[in-house]
Amino acid sequence: MTRRRVLSLHNQVVKAVNSHFSNVAIPHQIAALEQRMRELKAFSIEILHLAKQAKEWLRI
Protein backbone atom coordinates (compact mmCIF):
# COMPACT_ATOMS: atom_id res chain seq x y z
CA MET A 1 0.00 0.00 0.00
CA THR A 2 2.77 2.44 0.97
CA ARG A 3 4.76 1.55 -2.14
CA ARG A 4 1.71 2.23 -4.31
CA ARG A 5 1.27 5.64 -2.65
CA VAL A 6 4.92 6.52 -3.15
CA LEU A 7 4.78 5.50 -6.80
CA SER A 8 1.60 7.51 -7.28
CA LEU A 9 3.17 10.58 -5.66
CA HIS A 10 6.29 10.07 -7.76
CA ASN A 11 4.20 9.97 -10.94
CA GLN A 12 2.35 13.13 -9.91
CA VAL A 13 5.62 14.93 -9.27
CA VAL A 14 7.05 13.79 -12.59
CA LYS A 15 3.94 15.11 -14.36
CA ALA A 16 4.22 18.44 -12.54
CA VAL A 17 7.91 18.69 -13.34
CA ASN A 18 7.26 17.93 -17.00
CA SER A 19 4.63 20.63 -17.22
CA HIS A 20 6.60 23.35 -15.38
CA PHE A 21 10.26 22.88 -16.26
CA SER A 22 12.33 22.70 -19.40
CA ASN A 23 13.80 19.43 -20.64
CA VAL A 24 17.20 20.57 -19.40
CA ALA A 25 16.00 21.15 -15.85
CA ILE A 26 13.93 17.96 -15.54
CA PRO A 27 16.83 15.57 -14.80
CA HIS A 28 18.14 17.93 -12.12
CA GLN A 29 14.71 18.21 -10.51
CA ILE A 30 14.23 14.43 -10.54
CA ALA A 31 17.68 13.93 -9.00
CA ALA A 32 16.80 16.43 -6.26
CA LEU A 33 13.49 14.66 -5.66
CA GLU A 34 15.25 11.29 -5.40
CA GLN A 35 17.73 12.74 -2.91
CA ARG A 36 14.94 14.20 -0.78
CA MET A 37 13.12 10.86 -0.84
CA ARG A 38 16.30 9.09 0.34
CA GLU A 39 16.62 11.64 3.15
CA LEU A 40 12.97 11.16 4.09
CA LYS A 41 13.43 7.40 4.20
CA ALA A 42 16.50 7.79 6.45
CA PHE A 43 14.57 10.11 8.78
CA SER A 44 11.66 7.67 8.89
CA ILE A 45 13.97 4.82 9.84
CA GLU A 46 15.59 6.97 12.51
CA ILE A 47 12.19 7.94 13.94
CA LEU A 48 11.13 4.29 14.08
CA HIS A 49 14.37 3.40 15.84
CA LEU A 50 13.91 6.18 18.39
CA ALA A 51 10.30 5.16 18.98
CA LYS A 52 11.37 1.58 19.69
CA GLN A 53 14.10 2.85 22.00
CA ALA A 54 11.63 5.07 23.87
CA LYS A 55 9.22 2.15 24.21
CA GLU A 56 11.98 0.05 25.77
CA TRP A 57 12.95 2.88 28.15
CA LEU A 58 9.35 3.26 29.29
CA ARG A 59 9.14 -0.43 30.14
CA ILE A 60 12.10 -0.21 32.54
PDB file of N, CA and C in Angstrom:
ATOM      1  N   MET A   1       0.828  -1.195   0.000  1.00  0.00           N
ATOM      2  CA  MET A   1       0.000   0.000   0.000  1.00  0.00           C
ATOM      3  C   MET A   1       0.869   1.254   0.000  1.00  0.00           C
ATOM      4  N   THR A   2       1.875   1.278   0.892  1.00  0.00           N
ATOM      5  CA  THR A   2       2.766   2.437   0.966  1.00  0.00           C
ATOM      6  C   THR A   2       3.526   2.595  -0.338  1.00  0.00           C
ATOM      7  N   ARG A   3       4.004   1.480  -0.891  1.00  0.00           N
ATOM      8  CA  ARG A   3       4.758   1.547  -2.141  1.00  0.00           C
ATOM      9  C   ARG A   3       3.880   2.125  -3.251  1.00  0.00           C
ATOM     10  N   ARG A   4       2.627   1.723  -3.285  1.00  0.00           N
ATOM     11  CA  ARG A   4       1.706   2.232  -4.305  1.00  0.00           C
ATOM     12  C   ARG A   4       1.523   3.736  -4.153  1.00  0.00           C
ATOM     13  N   ARG A   5       1.418   4.202  -2.900  1.00  0.00           N
ATOM     14  CA  ARG A   5       1.268   5.642  -2.650  1.00  0.00           C
ATOM     15  C   ARG A   5       2.504   6.405  -3.093  1.00  0.00           C
ATOM     16  N   VAL A   6       3.676   5.856  -2.765  1.00  0.00           N
ATOM     17  CA  VAL A   6       4.925   6.522  -3.148  1.00  0.00           C
ATOM     18  C   VAL A   6       5.032   6.596  -4.666  1.00  0.00           C
ATOM     19  N   LEU A   7       4.715   5.494  -5.339  1.00  0.00           N
ATOM     20  CA  LEU A   7       4.776   5.502  -6.802  1.00  0.00           C
ATOM     21  C   LEU A   7       3.775   6.490  -7.394  1.00  0.00           C
ATOM     22  N   SER A   8       2.606   6.560  -6.799  1.00  0.00           N
ATOM     23  CA  SER A   8       1.603   7.511  -7.275  1.00  0.00           C
ATOM     24  C   SER A   8       2.085   8.940  -7.088  1.00  0.00           C
ATOM     25  N   LEU A   9       2.637   9.234  -5.906  1.00  0.00           N
ATOM     26  CA  LEU A   9       3.174  10.577  -5.664  1.00  0.00           C
ATOM     27  C   LEU A   9       4.324  10.881  -6.615  1.00  0.00           C
ATOM     28  N   HIS A  10       5.172   9.892  -6.836  1.00  0.00           N
ATOM     29  CA  HIS A  10       6.295  10.074  -7.755  1.00  0.00           C
ATOM     30  C   HIS A  10       5.770  10.423  -9.147  1.00  0.00           C
ATOM     31  N   ASN A  11       4.771   9.694  -9.615  1.00  0.00           N
ATOM     32  CA  ASN A  11       4.197   9.970 -10.937  1.00  0.00           C
ATOM     33  C   ASN A  11       3.590  11.366 -11.001  1.00  0.00           C
ATOM     34  N   GLN A  12       2.930  11.787  -9.934  1.00  0.00           N
ATOM     35  CA  GLN A  12       2.351  13.128  -9.906  1.00  0.00           C
ATOM     36  C   GLN A  12       3.439  14.195  -9.978  1.00  0.00           C
ATOM     37  N   VAL A  13       4.520  13.965  -9.249  1.00  0.00           N
ATOM     38  CA  VAL A  13       5.623  14.926  -9.266  1.00  0.00           C
ATOM     39  C   VAL A  13       6.261  14.976 -10.645  1.00  0.00           C
ATOM     40  N   VAL A  14       6.461  13.824 -11.252  1.00  0.00           N
ATOM     41  CA  VAL A  14       7.050  13.794 -12.595  1.00  0.00           C
ATOM     42  C   VAL A  14       6.160  14.559 -13.574  1.00  0.00           C
ATOM     43  N   LYS A  15       4.864  14.372 -13.483  1.00  0.00           N
ATOM     44  CA  LYS A  15       3.942  15.107 -14.365  1.00  0.00           C
ATOM     45  C   LYS A  15       4.046  16.612 -14.124  1.00  0.00           C
ATOM     46  N   ALA A  16       4.110  17.007 -12.859  1.00  0.00           N
ATOM     47  CA  ALA A  16       4.219  18.435 -12.536  1.00  0.00           C
ATOM     48  C   ALA A  16       5.535  18.995 -13.050  1.00  0.00           C
ATOM     49  N   VAL A  17       6.593  18.244 -12.873  1.00  0.00           N
ATOM     50  CA  VAL A  17       7.909  18.688 -13.343  1.00  0.00           C
ATOM     51  C   VAL A  17       7.884  18.842 -14.859  1.00  0.00           C
ATOM     52  N   ASN A  18       7.321  17.863 -15.529  1.00  0.00           N
ATOM     53  CA  ASN A  18       7.263  17.927 -16.996  1.00  0.00           C
ATOM     54  C   ASN A  18       6.474  19.133 -17.486  1.00  0.00           C
ATOM     55  N   SER A  19       5.451  19.519 -16.749  1.00  0.00           N
ATOM     56  CA  SER A  19       4.629  20.635 -17.217  1.00  0.00           C
ATOM     57  C   SER A  19       5.185  21.999 -16.824  1.00  0.00           C
ATOM     58  N   HIS A  20       6.130  22.058 -15.868  1.00  0.00           N
ATOM     59  CA  HIS A  20       6.605  23.353 -15.383  1.00  0.00           C
ATOM     60  C   HIS A  20       8.079  23.650 -15.656  1.00  0.00           C
ATOM     61  N   PHE A  21       8.834  22.661 -16.077  1.00  0.00           N
ATOM     62  CA  PHE A  21      10.264  22.880 -16.260  1.00  0.00           C
ATOM     63  C   PHE A  21      10.696  22.475 -17.664  1.00  0.00           C
ATOM     64  N   SER A  22      11.792  23.032 -18.084  1.00  0.00           N
ATOM     65  CA  SER A  22      12.327  22.700 -19.402  1.00  0.00           C
ATOM     66  C   SER A  22      12.940  21.299 -19.369  1.00  0.00           C
ATOM     67  N   ASN A  23      13.188  20.754 -20.547  1.00  0.00           N
ATOM     68  CA  ASN A  23      13.797  19.426 -20.641  1.00  0.00           C
ATOM     69  C   ASN A  23      15.194  19.386 -20.040  1.00  0.00           C
ATOM     70  N   VAL A  24      15.862  20.514 -19.995  1.00  0.00           N
ATOM     71  CA  VAL A  24      17.200  20.574 -19.403  1.00  0.00           C
ATOM     72  C   VAL A  24      17.117  20.473 -17.886  1.00  0.00           C
ATOM     73  N   ALA A  25      16.116  21.108 -17.305  1.00  0.00           N
ATOM     74  CA  ALA A  25      15.995  21.145 -15.845  1.00  0.00           C
ATOM     75  C   ALA A  25      15.386  19.873 -15.266  1.00  0.00           C
ATOM     76  N   ILE A  26      14.638  19.126 -16.058  1.00  0.00           N
ATOM     77  CA  ILE A  26      13.930  17.958 -15.545  1.00  0.00           C
ATOM     78  C   ILE A  26      14.862  16.955 -14.865  1.00  0.00           C
ATOM     79  N   PRO A  27      15.966  16.535 -15.482  1.00  0.00           N
ATOM     80  CA  PRO A  27      16.833  15.565 -14.804  1.00  0.00           C
ATOM     81  C   PRO A  27      17.361  16.072 -13.457  1.00  0.00           C
ATOM     82  N   HIS A  28      17.656  17.357 -13.375  1.00  0.00           N
ATOM     83  CA  HIS A  28      18.135  17.932 -12.118  1.00  0.00           C
ATOM     84  C   HIS A  28      17.037  17.909 -11.049  1.00  0.00           C
ATOM     85  N   GLN A  29      15.818  18.226 -11.455  1.00  0.00           N
ATOM     86  CA  GLN A  29      14.711  18.214 -10.512  1.00  0.00           C
ATOM     87  C   GLN A  29      14.411  16.797 -10.025  1.00  0.00           C
ATOM     88  N   ILE A  30      14.475  15.823 -10.923  1.00  0.00           N
ATOM     89  CA  ILE A  30      14.230  14.433 -10.538  1.00  0.00           C
ATOM     90  C   ILE A  30      15.329  13.952  -9.601  1.00  0.00           C
ATOM     91  N   ALA A  31      16.568  14.315  -9.884  1.00  0.00           N
ATOM     92  CA  ALA A  31      17.675  13.926  -8.998  1.00  0.00           C
ATOM     93  C   ALA A  31      17.486  14.536  -7.608  1.00  0.00           C
ATOM     94  N   ALA A  32      17.053  15.781  -7.555  1.00  0.00           N
ATOM     95  CA  ALA A  32      16.804  16.430  -6.260  1.00  0.00           C
ATOM     96  C   ALA A  32      15.664  15.729  -5.524  1.00  0.00           C
ATOM     97  N   LEU A  33      14.617  15.373  -6.263  1.00  0.00           N
ATOM     98  CA  LEU A  33      13.494  14.657  -5.665  1.00  0.00           C
ATOM     99  C   LEU A  33      13.946  13.308  -5.107  1.00  0.00           C
ATOM    100  N   GLU A  34      14.750  12.596  -5.868  1.00  0.00           N
ATOM    101  CA  GLU A  34      15.248  11.294  -5.403  1.00  0.00           C
ATOM    102  C   GLU A  34      16.087  11.456  -4.138  1.00  0.00           C
ATOM    103  N   GLN A  35      16.904  12.491  -4.098  1.00  0.00           N
ATOM    104  CA  GLN A  35      17.726  12.744  -2.912  1.00  0.00           C
ATOM    105  C   GLN A  35      16.848  13.048  -1.700  1.00  0.00           C
ATOM    106  N   ARG A  36      15.846  13.875  -1.894  1.00  0.00           N
ATOM    107  CA  ARG A  36      14.938  14.201  -0.784  1.00  0.00           C
ATOM    108  C   ARG A  36      14.192  12.964  -0.304  1.00  0.00           C
ATOM    109  N   MET A  37      13.813  12.089  -1.227  1.00  0.00           N
ATOM    110  CA  MET A  37      13.119  10.862  -0.837  1.00  0.00           C
ATOM    111  C   MET A  37      14.049   9.941  -0.043  1.00  0.00           C
ATOM    112  N   ARG A  38      15.328   9.886  -0.435  1.00  0.00           N
ATOM    113  CA  ARG A  38      16.299   9.092   0.339  1.00  0.00           C
ATOM    114  C   ARG A  38      16.448   9.665   1.742  1.00  0.00           C
ATOM    115  N   GLU A  39      16.506  10.990   1.838  1.00  0.00           N
ATOM    116  CA  GLU A  39      16.618  11.640   3.151  1.00  0.00           C
ATOM    117  C   GLU A  39      15.379  11.366   4.000  1.00  0.00           C
ATOM    118  N   LEU A  40      14.208  11.436   3.370  1.00  0.00           N
ATOM    119  CA  LEU A  40      12.966  11.163   4.090  1.00  0.00           C
ATOM    120  C   LEU A  40      12.931   9.729   4.603  1.00  0.00           C
ATOM    121  N   LYS A  41      13.386   8.800   3.785  1.00  0.00           N
ATOM    122  CA  LYS A  41      13.430   7.398   4.204  1.00  0.00           C
ATOM    123  C   LYS A  41      14.377   7.236   5.390  1.00  0.00           C
ATOM    124  N   ALA A  42      15.539   7.874   5.348  1.00  0.00           N
ATOM    125  CA  ALA A  42      16.496   7.791   6.451  1.00  0.00           C
ATOM    126  C   ALA A  42      15.899   8.375   7.732  1.00  0.00           C
ATOM    127  N   PHE A  43      15.221   9.510   7.607  1.00  0.00           N
ATOM    128  CA  PHE A  43      14.571  10.110   8.782  1.00  0.00           C
ATOM    129  C   PHE A  43      13.486   9.189   9.334  1.00  0.00           C
ATOM    130  N   SER A  44      12.718   8.575   8.455  1.00  0.00           N
ATOM    131  CA  SER A  44      11.656   7.667   8.889  1.00  0.00           C
ATOM    132  C   SER A  44      12.234   6.488   9.654  1.00  0.00           C
ATOM    133  N   ILE A  45      13.319   5.937   9.156  1.00  0.00           N
ATOM    134  CA  ILE A  45      13.971   4.819   9.840  1.00  0.00           C
ATOM    135  C   ILE A  45      14.495   5.266  11.194  1.00  0.00           C
ATOM    136  N   GLU A  46      15.076   6.439  11.247  1.00  0.00           N
ATOM    137  CA  GLU A  46      15.589   6.967  12.513  1.00  0.00           C
ATOM    138  C   GLU A  46      14.454   7.187  13.518  1.00  0.00           C
ATOM    139  N   ILE A  47      13.339   7.710  13.056  1.00  0.00           N
ATOM    140  CA  ILE A  47      12.190   7.936  13.935  1.00  0.00           C
ATOM    141  C   ILE A  47      11.672   6.611  14.479  1.00  0.00           C
ATOM    142  N   LEU A  48      11.575   5.607  13.620  1.00  0.00           N
ATOM    143  CA  LEU A  48      11.127   4.289  14.082  1.00  0.00           C
ATOM    144  C   LEU A  48      12.080   3.716  15.125  1.00  0.00           C
ATOM    145  N   HIS A  49      13.371   3.880  14.887  1.00  0.00           N
ATOM    146  CA  HIS A  49      14.373   3.399  15.836  1.00  0.00           C
ATOM    147  C   HIS A  49      14.229   4.114  17.186  1.00  0.00           C
ATOM    148  N   LEU A  50      14.072   5.417  17.148  1.00  0.00           N
ATOM    149  CA  LEU A  50      13.915   6.181  18.386  1.00  0.00           C
ATOM    150  C   LEU A  50      12.621   5.816  19.113  1.00  0.00           C
ATOM    151  N   ALA A  51      11.564   5.552  18.358  1.00  0.00           N
ATOM    152  CA  ALA A  51      10.296   5.157  18.979  1.00  0.00           C
ATOM    153  C   ALA A  51      10.433   3.814  19.681  1.00  0.00           C
ATOM    154  N   LYS A  52      11.131   2.882  19.053  1.00  0.00           N
ATOM    155  CA  LYS A  52      11.367   1.579  19.689  1.00  0.00           C
ATOM    156  C   LYS A  52      12.211   1.731  20.936  1.00  0.00           C
ATOM    157  N   GLN A  53      13.214   2.583  20.853  1.00  0.00           N
ATOM    158  CA  GLN A  53      14.096   2.847  21.996  1.00  0.00           C
ATOM    159  C   GLN A  53      13.294   3.460  23.140  1.00  0.00           C
ATOM    160  N   ALA A  54      12.446   4.413  22.844  1.00  0.00           N
ATOM    161  CA  ALA A  54      11.628   5.070  23.870  1.00  0.00           C
ATOM    162  C   ALA A  54      10.681   4.056  24.501  1.00  0.00           C
ATOM    163  N   LYS A  55      10.120   3.180  23.680  1.00  0.00           N
ATOM    164  CA  LYS A  55       9.215   2.152  24.212  1.00  0.00           C
ATOM    165  C   LYS A  55       9.951   1.252  25.207  1.00  0.00           C
ATOM    166  N   GLU A  56      11.186   0.885  24.873  1.00  0.00           N
ATOM    167  CA  GLU A  56      11.983   0.054  25.774  1.00  0.00           C
ATOM    168  C   GLU A  56      12.298   0.802  27.063  1.00  0.00           C
ATOM    169  N   TRP A  57      12.625   2.078  26.958  1.00  0.00           N
ATOM    170  CA  TRP A  57      12.947   2.880  28.149  1.00  0.00           C
ATOM    171  C   TRP A  57      11.736   2.988  29.070  1.00  0.00           C
ATOM    172  N   LEU A  58      10.558   3.118  28.484  1.00  0.00           N
ATOM    173  CA  LEU A  58       9.352   3.263  29.288  1.00  0.00           C
ATOM    174  C   LEU A  58       8.979   1.974  30.009  1.00  0.00           C
ATOM    175  N   ARG A  59       9.436   0.851  29.511  1.00  0.00           N
ATOM    176  CA  ARG A  59       9.144  -0.432  30.143  1.00  0.00           C
ATOM    177  C   ARG A  59      10.018  -0.667  31.372  1.00  0.00           C
ATOM    178  N   ILE A  60      11.146   0.008  31.433  1.00  0.00           N
ATOM    179  CA  ILE A  60      12.102  -0.209  32.540  1.00  0.00           C
ATOM    180  C   ILE A  60      11.586   0.378  33.822  1.00  0.00           C
TER     181      ILE A  60
END
